[in-house]
CSV table of C-alpha atoms and ligand atoms in Angstrom, one decimal:
chain,number,residue,atom,x,y,z
S,1,PRO,CA,3.0,-4.6,0.3
S,2,ARG,CA,4.3,-3.8,-3.2
S,3,PRO,CA,3.2,-0.9,-5.3
S,4,ILE,CA,1.7,-0.9,-8.7
S,5,LEU,CA,2.3,2.4,-10.5
S,6,LEU,CA,-0.2,3.3,-13.2
S,7,THR,CA,0.3,6.2,-15.7
S,8,ARG,CA,-0.8,7.3,-19.1
S,9,HIS,CA,1.8,8.0,-21.7
S,10,GLY,CA,3.1,11.6,-22.0
S,11,GLU,CA,0.9,14.0,-24.0
S,12,ILE,CA,0.7,13.7,-27.8
S,13,GLN,CA,-0.6,16.4,-30.1
S,14,ASP,CA,-3.8,14.4,-30.7
S,15,ASN,CA,-4.6,14.7,-27.0
S,16,VAL,CA,-4.6,18.5,-27.4
S,17,ARG,CA,-6.9,18.4,-30.4
S,18,GLY,CA,-9.2,15.7,-28.9
S,19,ARG,CA,-8.2,13.2,-31.7
S,20,ILE,CA,-8.7,9.6,-30.6
S,21,GLY,CA,-6.6,6.5,-31.3
S,22,GLY,CA,-3.6,6.7,-33.8
S,23,ASP,CA,0.0,6.0,-33.0
S,24,ALA,CA,1.5,9.4,-32.6
S,25,ALA,CA,4.8,10.4,-31.0
S,26,LEU,CA,5.0,12.7,-27.9
S,27,SER,CA,4.4,16.4,-27.9
S,28,GLU,CA,6.9,18.8,-26.2
S,29,ALA,CA,5.0,18.4,-22.9
S,30,GLY,CA,5.0,14.7,-23.3
S,31,GLU,CA,8.7,14.7,-23.8
S,32,LEU,CA,9.1,16.6,-20.6
S,33,TYR,CA,6.8,14.2,-18.7
S,34,LYS,CA,8.8,11.1,-19.8
S,35,LYS,CA,11.9,12.7,-18.1
S,36,LYS,CA,10.0,13.5,-15.0
S,37,LEU,CA,8.5,10.1,-14.9
S,38,ALA,CA,11.9,8.4,-15.3
S,39,ASN,CA,13.2,10.4,-12.4
S,40,PHE,CA,10.3,9.6,-10.2
S,41,VAL,CA,10.3,5.9,-11.1
S,42,GLY,CA,14.1,5.6,-10.5
S,43,LYS,CA,13.7,7.1,-7.0
S,44,ARG,CA,10.5,5.2,-6.1
S,45,LEU,CA,11.8,1.8,-7.1
S,46,LYS,CA,15.2,2.4,-5.4
S,47,SER,CA,13.4,3.2,-2.2
S,48,GLU,CA,11.6,-0.1,-2.5
S,49,ARG,CA,14.9,-1.8,-2.9
S,50,ALA,CA,16.3,-0.1,0.2
S,51,ALA,CA,13.4,-1.2,2.3
S,52,SER,CA,13.9,-4.8,1.2
S,53,VAL,CA,17.7,-4.7,1.8
S,54,ARG,CA,17.2,-3.4,5.3
S,55,PHE,CA,14.9,-6.3,6.0
S,56,PHE,CA,17.5,-8.8,4.7
S,57,ILE,CA,20.3,-7.2,6.8
S,58,TYR,CA,18.1,-7.5,9.8
S,59,ILE,CA,17.5,-11.2,9.1
S,60,ASP,CA,21.2,-11.8,8.5
S,61,SER,CA,22.2,-10.1,11.7
S,62,MET,CA,19.7,-12.2,13.7
S,63,SER,CA,21.2,-15.3,12.2
S,64,SER,CA,24.2,-15.5,14.7
S,65,PHE,CA,21.7,-15.7,17.6
S,66,CYS,CA,19.7,-18.4,16.1
S,67,PRO,CA,21.0,-21.9,17.1
S,68,LEU,CA,19.7,-23.7,14.0
S,69,ASN,CA,20.7,-20.9,11.7
S,70,LEU,CA,17.2,-21.1,10.3
S,71,LEU,CA,16.9,-17.4,10.1
S,72,TRP,CA,20.2,-17.2,8.2
S,73,VAL,CA,18.9,-19.7,5.7
S,74,PHE,CA,15.6,-17.8,5.4
S,75,GLY,CA,17.5,-14.6,4.9
S,76,ARG,CA,19.7,-16.0,2.2
S,77,GLU,CA,16.7,-17.6,0.4
S,78,GLU,CA,14.8,-14.3,0.5
S,79,LYS,CA,17.8,-12.5,-0.9
S,80,ARG,CA,18.1,-14.9,-3.7
S,81,LYS,CA,14.4,-14.6,-4.5
S,82,HIS,CA,14.7,-10.9,-4.3
S,83,LYS,CA,17.3,-10.8,-7.0
S,84,THR,CA,15.0,-12.7,-9.4
S,85,LYS,CA,11.9,-10.7,-8.3
S,86,ASN,CA,12.7,-7.8,-10.6
S,87,LYS,CA,10.7,-4.7,-10.8
S,88,LYS,CA,9.2,-4.3,-14.3
S,89,ILE,CA,8.0,-1.7,-16.7
S,90,TRP,CA,5.0,-2.7,-18.7
S,91,THR,CA,3.9,-0.7,-21.8
S,92,SER,CA,1.4,-1.1,-24.6
S,93,THR,CA,2.7,-1.8,-28.2
S,94,LEU,CA,1.9,1.8,-29.2
S,95,GLN,CA,4.9,4.2,-29.6
S,96,ARG,CA,3.5,6.9,-27.2
S,97,THR,CA,3.9,4.5,-24.2
S,98,ILE,CA,7.2,3.0,-25.4
S,99,LEU,CA,8.6,6.5,-25.9
S,100,THR,CA,7.4,7.5,-22.4
S,101,ALA,CA,9.2,4.5,-20.9
S,102,SER,CA,12.4,5.1,-22.9
S,103,PRO,CA,14.4,7.1,-20.3
S,104,ILE,CA,13.7,4.6,-17.5
S,105,VAL,CA,16.8,2.4,-17.3
S,106,GLY,CA,17.8,-0.6,-15.3
S,107,PHE,CA,14.4,-2.4,-15.3
S,108,PRO,CA,13.1,-4.9,-17.8
S,109,LYS,CA,10.5,-3.6,-20.1
S,110,ILE,CA,7.6,-5.7,-21.5
S,111,GLN,CA,5.2,-4.7,-24.2
S,112,TRP,CA,1.6,-6.0,-24.0
S,113,ARG,CA,-0.9,-5.8,-26.8
S,114,ALA,CA,-3.6,-6.1,-24.2
S,115,LEU,CA,-2.5,-2.7,-22.8
S,116,ASP,CA,-3.1,-0.9,-26.2
S,117,GLU,CA,-5.8,1.8,-26.1
S,118,ILE,CA,-9.5,1.0,-26.8
S,119,ASN,CA,-9.8,0.3,-30.6
S,120,ALA,CA,-12.1,3.1,-32.0
S,121,GLY,CA,-12.6,1.2,-35.2
S,122,VAL,CA,-13.9,3.4,-38.0
S,123,CYS,CA,-13.6,6.4,-35.7
S,124,ASP,CA,-9.8,5.9,-35.2
S,125,GLY,CA,-8.0,9.2,-35.9
S,126,MET,CA,-11.1,11.3,-35.7
S,127,THR,CA,-11.8,14.1,-33.2
S,128,TYR,CA,-14.8,13.9,-31.0
S,129,GLU,CA,-16.2,16.9,-33.0
S,130,GLU,CA,-15.8,15.0,-36.3
S,131,ILE,CA,-17.5,12.0,-34.9
S,132,LYS,CA,-20.4,14.2,-33.7
S,133,LYS,CA,-20.7,15.8,-37.1
S,134,ASN,CA,-20.2,12.8,-39.3
S,135,MET,CA,-21.8,10.1,-37.3
S,136,PRO,CA,-24.4,11.7,-35.0
S,137,GLU,CA,-26.3,8.5,-34.6
S,138,GLU,CA,-23.1,6.9,-33.3
S,139,TYR,CA,-22.3,9.7,-31.0
S,140,GLU,CA,-25.2,10.9,-29.0
S,141,TYR,CA,-28.3,12.0,-30.9
S,142,VAL,CA,-30.1,8.8,-31.4
S,143,ALA,CA,-31.6,7.7,-28.1
S,144,ASP,CA,-31.0,4.0,-28.5
S,145,SER,CA,-28.5,1.7,-26.8
S,146,ARG,CA,-26.0,2.1,-29.7
S,147,SER,CA,-25.4,5.6,-28.6
S,148,ARG,CA,-22.1,6.0,-26.8
S,149,LYS,CA,-23.4,8.8,-24.6
S,150,LYS,CA,-26.2,6.6,-23.4
S,151,ASP,CA,-24.2,3.5,-22.6
S,152,LYS,CA,-20.5,4.2,-22.8
S,153,LEU,CA,-19.7,0.9,-21.1
S,154,ARG,CA,-21.4,-1.3,-23.7
S,155,TYR,CA,-21.1,0.9,-26.8
S,156,ARG,CA,-18.8,-0.7,-29.3
S,157,TYR,CA,-17.2,1.4,-32.0
S,158,PRO,CA,-18.1,0.1,-35.5
S,159,ARG,CA,-15.3,-2.4,-36.3
S,160,GLY,CA,-13.7,-1.5,-32.9
S,161,GLU,CA,-14.1,-2.2,-29.2
S,162,SER,CA,-16.3,-1.4,-26.3
S,163,TYR,CA,-15.2,-0.8,-22.7
S,164,LEU,CA,-16.5,-4.3,-21.9
S,165,ASP,CA,-14.2,-5.7,-24.7
S,166,VAL,CA,-11.3,-3.9,-23.1
S,167,ILE,CA,-12.1,-5.2,-19.7
S,168,GLN,CA,-12.2,-8.7,-21.0
S,169,ARG,CA,-8.9,-8.5,-22.8
S,170,LEU,CA,-7.2,-7.2,-19.7
S,171,GLU,CA,-7.8,-10.4,-17.8
S,172,PRO,CA,-4.4,-11.9,-18.4
S,173,VAL,CA,-2.7,-8.6,-17.5
S,174,ILE,CA,-4.6,-8.6,-14.2
S,175,ILE,CA,-3.7,-12.2,-13.4
S,176,GLU,CA,-0.1,-11.4,-14.1
S,177,LEU,CA,-0.2,-8.2,-12.0
S,178,GLU,CA,-1.7,-10.2,-9.1
S,179,ARG,CA,1.2,-12.7,-9.4
S,180,GLN,CA,4.0,-10.2,-9.3
S,181,ARG,CA,5.9,-9.9,-6.0
S,182,ALA,CA,7.8,-6.8,-7.0
S,183,PRO,CA,6.6,-3.3,-8.1
S,184,VAL,CA,5.3,-2.9,-11.6
S,185,VAL,CA,5.0,0.3,-13.5
S,186,VAL,CA,2.2,0.2,-16.1
S,187,ILE,CA,2.4,2.9,-18.8
S,188,SER,CA,-0.8,2.7,-20.9
S,189,HIS,CA,-3.8,4.6,-22.1
S,190,GLN,CA,-6.9,6.3,-20.7
S,191,ALA,CA,-9.6,3.6,-21.3
S,192,VAL,CA,-7.3,0.7,-20.3
S,193,LEU,CA,-6.1,2.4,-17.1
S,194,ARG,CA,-9.7,3.2,-16.2
S,195,ALA,CA,-10.4,-0.5,-16.3
S,196,LEU,CA,-7.2,-1.6,-14.5
S,197,TYR,CA,-7.7,1.1,-11.8
S,198,ALA,CA,-11.3,0.1,-11.3
S,199,TYR,CA,-10.3,-3.5,-10.7
S,200,PHE,CA,-7.8,-2.6,-7.9
S,201,ALA,CA,-9.9,0.2,-6.4
S,202,ASP,CA,-13.0,-2.0,-6.5
S,203,ARG,CA,-15.1,0.5,-8.5
S,204,PRO,CA,-18.4,-0.6,-10.1
S,205,LEU,CA,-18.5,-1.6,-13.7
S,206,GLN,CA,-20.8,1.3,-14.7
S,207,GLU,CA,-18.4,3.9,-13.4
S,208,ILE,CA,-15.3,2.6,-15.4
S,209,PRO,CA,-15.7,4.7,-18.6
S,210,HIS,CA,-16.0,7.9,-16.5
S,211,ILE,CA,-13.2,7.5,-14.0
S,212,GLU,CA,-10.7,10.4,-14.0
S,213,VAL,CA,-7.2,9.2,-15.2
S,214,PRO,CA,-5.5,12.5,-16.1
S,215,LEU,CA,-2.3,12.8,-18.1
S,216,HIS,CA,1.0,13.4,-16.4
S,217,THR,CA,-0.2,11.9,-13.1
S,218,ILE,CA,1.0,8.6,-11.5
S,219,ILE,CA,-1.6,6.6,-9.6
S,220,GLU,CA,0.2,4.4,-7.0
S,221,ILE,CA,-1.7,1.5,-5.7
S,222,GLN,CA,-0.4,-0.4,-2.6
S,223,MET,CA,-1.8,-3.8,-2.0
S,224,GLY,CA,-1.3,-4.9,1.6
S,225,VAL,CA,-2.9,-7.1,4.1
S,226,THR,CA,-5.1,-4.2,5.3
S,227,GLY,CA,-6.5,-3.6,1.8
S,228,VAL,CA,-5.7,-1.3,-1.1
S,229,GLN,CA,-4.2,2.2,-0.6
S,230,GLU,CA,-4.0,4.8,-3.3
S,231,LYS,CA,-1.7,7.9,-3.8
S,232,ARG,CA,-1.7,10.2,-6.8
S,233,TYR,CA,1.3,12.2,-7.9
S,234,LYS,CA,0.7,14.9,-10.4
S,235,LEU,CA,4.2,15.5,-12.0
S,236,MET,CA,3.1,18.4,-14.2
S,237,ASP,CA,-0.1,20.0,-15.7
L,1,F6P,O1,-8.2,10.8,-26.1
L,1,F6P,C1,-7.2,9.9,-25.7
L,1,F6P,C2,-7.8,8.5,-25.7
L,1,F6P,O2,-6.8,7.6,-25.1
L,1,F6P,C3,-8.3,8.0,-27.0
L,1,F6P,O3,-7.3,7.4,-27.8
L,1,F6P,C4,-9.4,7.0,-26.6
L,1,F6P,O4,-10.3,6.7,-27.6
L,1,F6P,C5,-10.0,7.8,-25.4
L,1,F6P,O5,-8.9,8.4,-24.8
L,1,F6P,C6,-10.8,7.0,-24.4
L,1,F6P,O6,-11.5,7.8,-23.6
L,1,F6P,P1,-13.1,8.0,-23.8
L,1,F6P,O7,-13.6,6.7,-23.7
L,1,F6P,O8,-13.5,8.9,-22.7
L,1,F6P,O9,-13.3,8.6,-25.2
């Protein structure tokens, strides 16, 4: 089994005000979270390495008892593969995730546009209150399928995206995550992580826009032979 760690970026002022989208930097609380996250990730990934190294030492020590030295060859090969199977940190291309990853050192970082937050189109930069006031028909009051409240999964922001659009653009990310043999830390955004989490936790499509993915919390998913296990670590409020 190898873990996938999912987390939202550290808090930004827009989160406090309920302002969506944008490309803001971290608030004071967000700055604190990035340090706590780096500390957690450093320890967590190191413990993964320790487990693998223990396994290799075991294989190597077995080698002297194996007449064909097959185990030795196997152990060496695994060690070689292990070196190239680097743990990775994936972020979106928005600065709040890149800044959140910045204190994590020693692991390659990859930026994915597909991990960017849902595009709120003409509503980008507005608060939920402003959307409600300025575009009530978009928000909730008109009882047709264009209303976000009625169908949050299918609702597409004007000149933006729907949750279904986000799910579709995540396909290459999911394929790549499935292929990884080493732990990956994904630092992304609320809507995107709802979709990723739902894929691994096998949650129904309709639930995706409503799944709880709080700030400053790490969701660890372990994919093993017996299925998927989940742990949540709340690093701060
Ligand atoms: O509020 C933070 C945020 O990441 C916004 O940028 C985004 O539009 C929103 O969450 C997605 O959540 P919801 O679909 O519940 O509005």
